[in-house]
Coordinates of C-alpha atoms and ligand atoms in Angstrom, one line a residue:
M28 CA 0.1 0.0 0.0
P29 CA 1.5 3.4 -1.0
Q30 CA 2.2 5.6 2.1
T31 CA 2.4 9.4 1.9
H32 CA 5.2 11.2 3.6
R33 CA 5.2 14.7 4.4
L34 CA 8.2 16.6 2.9
L35 CA 10.1 18.8 5.5
E36 CA 12.7 21.4 4.1
L37 CA 14.8 21.7 7.3
S38 CA 16.3 24.9 6.0
R39 CA 12.9 26.4 6.4
M40 CA 12.1 25.2 9.7
D41 CA 13.2 26.8 12.9
V42 CA 16.0 25.5 15.0
Q43 CA 13.7 24.1 17.8
E44 CA 11.4 22.4 15.3
R45 CA 14.7 20.8 13.6
Y46 CA 15.7 19.6 17.1
K47 CA 12.3 18.2 17.9
L48 CA 12.2 16.3 14.6
L49 CA 15.8 14.8 15.3
I50 CA 15.0 13.8 19.0
G51 CA 11.5 12.3 18.2
S52 CA 12.9 10.3 15.2
I53 CA 16.3 9.0 16.5
V54 CA 14.9 7.0 19.3
P55 CA 15.7 5.5 21.9
R56 CA 19.1 7.1 22.5
P57 CA 21.3 5.9 25.2
I58 CA 22.5 8.4 27.8
A59 CA 26.1 9.2 28.8
L60 CA 26.3 11.1 32.2
V61 CA 29.5 13.0 31.4
S62 CA 32.0 13.9 34.1
T63 CA 34.6 16.7 33.4
V64 CA 36.9 19.1 35.5
N65 CA 38.0 22.4 34.5
R66 CA 41.6 23.7 34.4
E67 CA 41.4 24.3 38.1
G68 CA 40.0 20.8 38.8
Q69 CA 36.4 21.9 39.5
P70 CA 34.1 18.9 38.6
N71 CA 31.2 19.2 36.2
L72 CA 28.5 16.5 35.6
A73 CA 25.8 16.6 32.7
P74 CA 23.8 14.0 30.6
F75 CA 24.2 13.8 26.7
S76 CA 22.0 11.5 24.7
F77 CA 23.6 12.4 21.3
F78 CA 25.8 9.6 22.3
M79 CA 27.3 6.6 20.4
G80 CA 29.9 4.1 20.3
V81 CA 32.3 4.8 17.2
G82 CA 34.6 1.8 16.9
A83 CA 36.5 -0.8 18.9
N84 CA 40.0 -0.3 17.6
P85 CA 40.7 2.2 19.1
P86 CA 37.5 1.7 21.4
A87 CA 36.0 5.0 20.9
V88 CA 32.8 6.9 22.0
A89 CA 31.4 10.2 20.8
I90 CA 29.0 12.6 22.5
S91 CA 27.5 16.1 21.0
P92 CA 27.1 18.9 23.5
M93 CA 25.2 21.7 21.5
R94 CA 25.5 25.4 22.0
R95 CA 22.8 26.7 24.2
G96 CA 19.9 28.9 22.9
D97 CA 22.3 32.0 23.6
G98 CA 24.9 30.5 21.4
S99 CA 27.3 29.9 24.6
R100 CA 29.2 26.5 25.1
K101 CA 28.0 24.2 27.8
D102 CA 30.6 23.5 30.6
T103 CA 31.2 20.1 29.5
L104 CA 32.5 21.1 26.1
R105 CA 34.6 23.9 27.5
N106 CA 36.1 21.4 30.1
I107 CA 36.8 18.9 27.4
E108 CA 38.5 21.7 25.4
E109 CA 40.6 22.7 28.3
T110 CA 41.6 19.2 29.6
G111 CA 41.1 16.7 26.8
Q112 CA 39.5 14.3 29.2
F113 CA 36.2 13.0 30.3
V114 CA 34.3 10.2 31.9
V115 CA 31.2 8.5 30.4
N116 CA 29.1 7.1 33.2
C117 CA 26.4 4.8 31.9
I118 CA 22.9 5.2 33.4
S119 CA 20.5 2.8 34.8
F120 CA 16.8 3.2 35.7
A121 CA 17.8 3.6 39.5
L122 CA 20.1 6.8 38.4
A123 CA 17.4 8.4 36.3
E124 CA 16.2 11.2 38.8
A125 CA 19.8 12.0 39.8
M126 CA 20.8 12.1 36.2
N127 CA 18.0 14.5 35.5
R128 CA 18.9 16.9 38.4
A129 CA 22.4 17.1 36.9
S130 CA 20.9 18.4 33.7
A131 CA 19.3 21.5 35.1
D132 CA 20.9 24.7 34.0
W133 CA 23.1 25.0 37.0
P134 CA 25.6 28.1 37.3
Q135 CA 29.0 27.2 36.3
E136 CA 30.3 27.2 39.9
V137 CA 27.9 24.5 41.0
D138 CA 29.2 21.2 41.4
E139 CA 26.4 18.7 39.9
F140 CA 27.6 15.8 41.9
A141 CA 26.5 17.8 45.0
V142 CA 23.2 18.8 43.7
S143 CA 22.4 15.4 42.2
G144 CA 23.6 13.4 45.3
L145 CA 25.9 11.3 43.2
T146 CA 29.4 10.3 44.6
P147 CA 32.6 11.3 42.9
I148 CA 35.4 8.8 43.0
E149 CA 38.9 9.0 41.6
S150 CA 39.5 7.7 38.1
L151 CA 42.4 5.7 37.3
R152 CA 44.0 7.4 34.2
V153 CA 42.1 10.6 33.8
R154 CA 41.4 13.7 36.2
P155 CA 37.7 13.9 36.0
P156 CA 36.0 11.7 38.7
R157 CA 33.6 8.9 38.0
V158 CA 30.2 8.4 39.3
A159 CA 30.4 5.8 41.9
E160 CA 26.8 4.8 41.5
S161 CA 27.1 4.2 37.7
P162 CA 27.2 0.6 36.6
I163 CA 29.6 1.2 33.9
Q164 CA 32.1 3.9 33.6
F165 CA 34.5 4.6 30.6
E166 CA 37.6 6.8 31.1
C167 CA 38.1 8.8 28.1
Q168 CA 40.8 10.8 26.4
L169 CA 39.8 13.2 23.7
L170 CA 40.6 12.1 20.0
H171 CA 38.8 14.5 17.9
L172 CA 36.7 17.7 18.3
L173 CA 34.7 18.6 15.3
P174 CA 32.4 21.8 15.5
I175 CA 29.2 21.1 13.2
G176 CA 28.1 24.6 12.3
E177 CA 27.8 27.6 14.6
G178 CA 25.2 29.5 16.7
P179 CA 22.5 28.3 18.9
L180 CA 21.9 24.4 19.1
S181 CA 24.8 23.7 16.9
G182 CA 26.8 20.6 18.1
T183 CA 30.3 19.7 18.5
L184 CA 31.2 16.2 17.8
V185 CA 33.5 15.1 20.6
V186 CA 35.3 11.7 20.1
G187 CA 37.1 10.0 22.8
Q188 CA 39.3 7.0 23.3
V189 CA 38.1 4.7 26.1
L190 CA 41.3 4.0 28.1
V191 CA 39.7 1.9 30.8
A192 CA 36.3 0.7 31.7
H193 CA 34.9 -0.1 35.3
V194 CA 32.0 -2.6 35.1
R195 CA 30.1 -3.5 38.1
E196 CA 30.9 -7.0 39.1
E197 CA 27.4 -8.6 38.8
L198 CA 27.0 -7.1 35.3
Y199 CA 29.9 -8.9 33.6
E200 CA 29.6 -12.5 32.9
E201 CA 31.8 -14.3 30.4
G202 CA 32.8 -11.2 28.5
R203 CA 29.3 -10.1 28.3
I204 CA 27.1 -7.4 30.0
R205 CA 24.0 -8.8 31.6
L206 CA 21.0 -6.5 30.3
E207 CA 18.8 -7.4 33.3
A208 CA 21.2 -6.7 35.9
Y209 CA 22.2 -3.3 33.9
D210 CA 18.8 -2.0 33.5
P211 CA 19.6 0.7 31.3
I212 CA 17.3 3.7 30.1
G213 CA 16.9 5.4 26.7
R214 CA 15.8 8.9 25.8
L215 CA 12.8 9.5 23.6
G216 CA 11.2 12.8 22.4
G217 CA 10.2 15.5 24.7
S218 CA 10.9 14.4 28.3
A219 CA 9.9 10.7 27.7
Y220 CA 12.3 7.8 28.6
V221 CA 12.2 4.0 28.0
R222 CA 13.3 1.3 30.4
V223 CA 15.2 -1.4 28.2
R224 CA 13.9 -4.6 29.8
T225 CA 10.6 -5.4 28.2
D226 CA 9.9 -6.4 24.6
V227 CA 13.5 -7.5 24.0
F228 CA 13.7 -9.8 21.1
E229 CA 16.4 -12.0 19.5
L230 CA 17.3 -11.6 15.8
P231 CA 20.7 -13.3 14.9
R232 CA 22.4 -11.7 11.8
P233 CA 22.1 -13.8 8.8
G234 CA 25.2 -16.0 7.9
P235 CA 26.6 -16.6 4.3
E236 CA 24.0 -19.3 3.7
I237 CA 21.4 -16.5 3.2
I238 CA 23.3 -15.3 0.1
S239 CA 23.4 -18.8 -1.5
T240 CA 19.9 -19.6 -0.8
Y241 CA 18.8 -16.2 -2.3
F242 CA 20.8 -16.7 -5.5
K243 CA 19.4 -20.4 -5.8
A244 CA 15.8 -19.1 -5.6
E245 CA 16.7 -16.5 -8.4
R246 CA 17.5 -19.2 -11.0
Ligands
FMN322 C1 18.5 12.8 29.1 C2 19.3 14.1 28.6 C3 20.0 14.0 27.5 C4 20.5 15.2 27.1 N1 21.4 15.2 26.0 C5 22.0 16.3 25.5 C6 22.9 16.1 24.2 O1 23.0 15.1 23.6 N2 23.3 17.4 24.0 C7 23.2 18.6 24.6 O2 23.9 19.6 24.3 N3 22.5 18.5 25.7 C8 21.8 17.5 26.2 N4 21.1 17.5 27.3 C9 21.2 18.9 28.2 C10 22.2 19.0 29.0 O3 22.5 17.8 29.9 C11 22.2 20.3 29.6 O4 22.3 21.4 28.8 C12 23.1 20.5 30.9 O5 22.9 21.6 31.7 C13 24.6 20.8 30.3 O6 25.5 21.0 31.4 P1 26.8 21.5 31.4 O7 26.8 23.0 30.8 O8 27.3 21.4 32.8 O9 27.8 20.8 30.3 C14 20.5 16.3 27.9 C15 19.7 16.2 29.0 C16 19.1 15.2 29.4 C17 18.4 15.2 30.7

């Protein structure tokens, strides 16, 4: 059955509308609670759902802090530019509210660890502290900073190499992360989230036999 699609010309949409289109369409998004420090060592914590894995050799992750509505840079980006280091603290359902508190527009001098009730603990290889309560923590060294445009809501792609990971003991079994023990959440559009534990289905990737079967059927 033919379906109709509405054509959206993004250059004619305002920035907020484009943003809403992206965050409603790209779902669910994983959440990185990112800890950084400034040059003086003052800690900062904020969540980012423009977050992805990039590759495994070197192991790399990316986030994108966007400029604020007034065009200013977020503290996370400023700190990474100053120090070249950050920690990605992965988020489970139990940490959702604390993570959300850290996301408020706190003045620069506020330590989001204190206001969110989360516990900073020393990292092994980088200066920013980890979040003790986070089930999986990645200590990262900056590899690339790529500004994407300029002005309000423009992004900067921050790519970091994962130097070490800290995985809570009961989550890690035979080289795999146990989803039930992890209980991660994803960000949807608006202020909606999803808990990743229901409706999980298995779909193994096809092996080479699918190719030969396809071509046999063609003949
Ligand atoms: C779940 C969640 C995901 C978010 N993802 C992003 C993101 O990918 N990029 C961004 O610029 N802001 C994002 N934000 C908003 C920032 O967390 C917020 O602007 C924060 O105050 C930035 O803090 P900072 O100035 O200390 O870096 C997100 C907020 C929440 C609650």
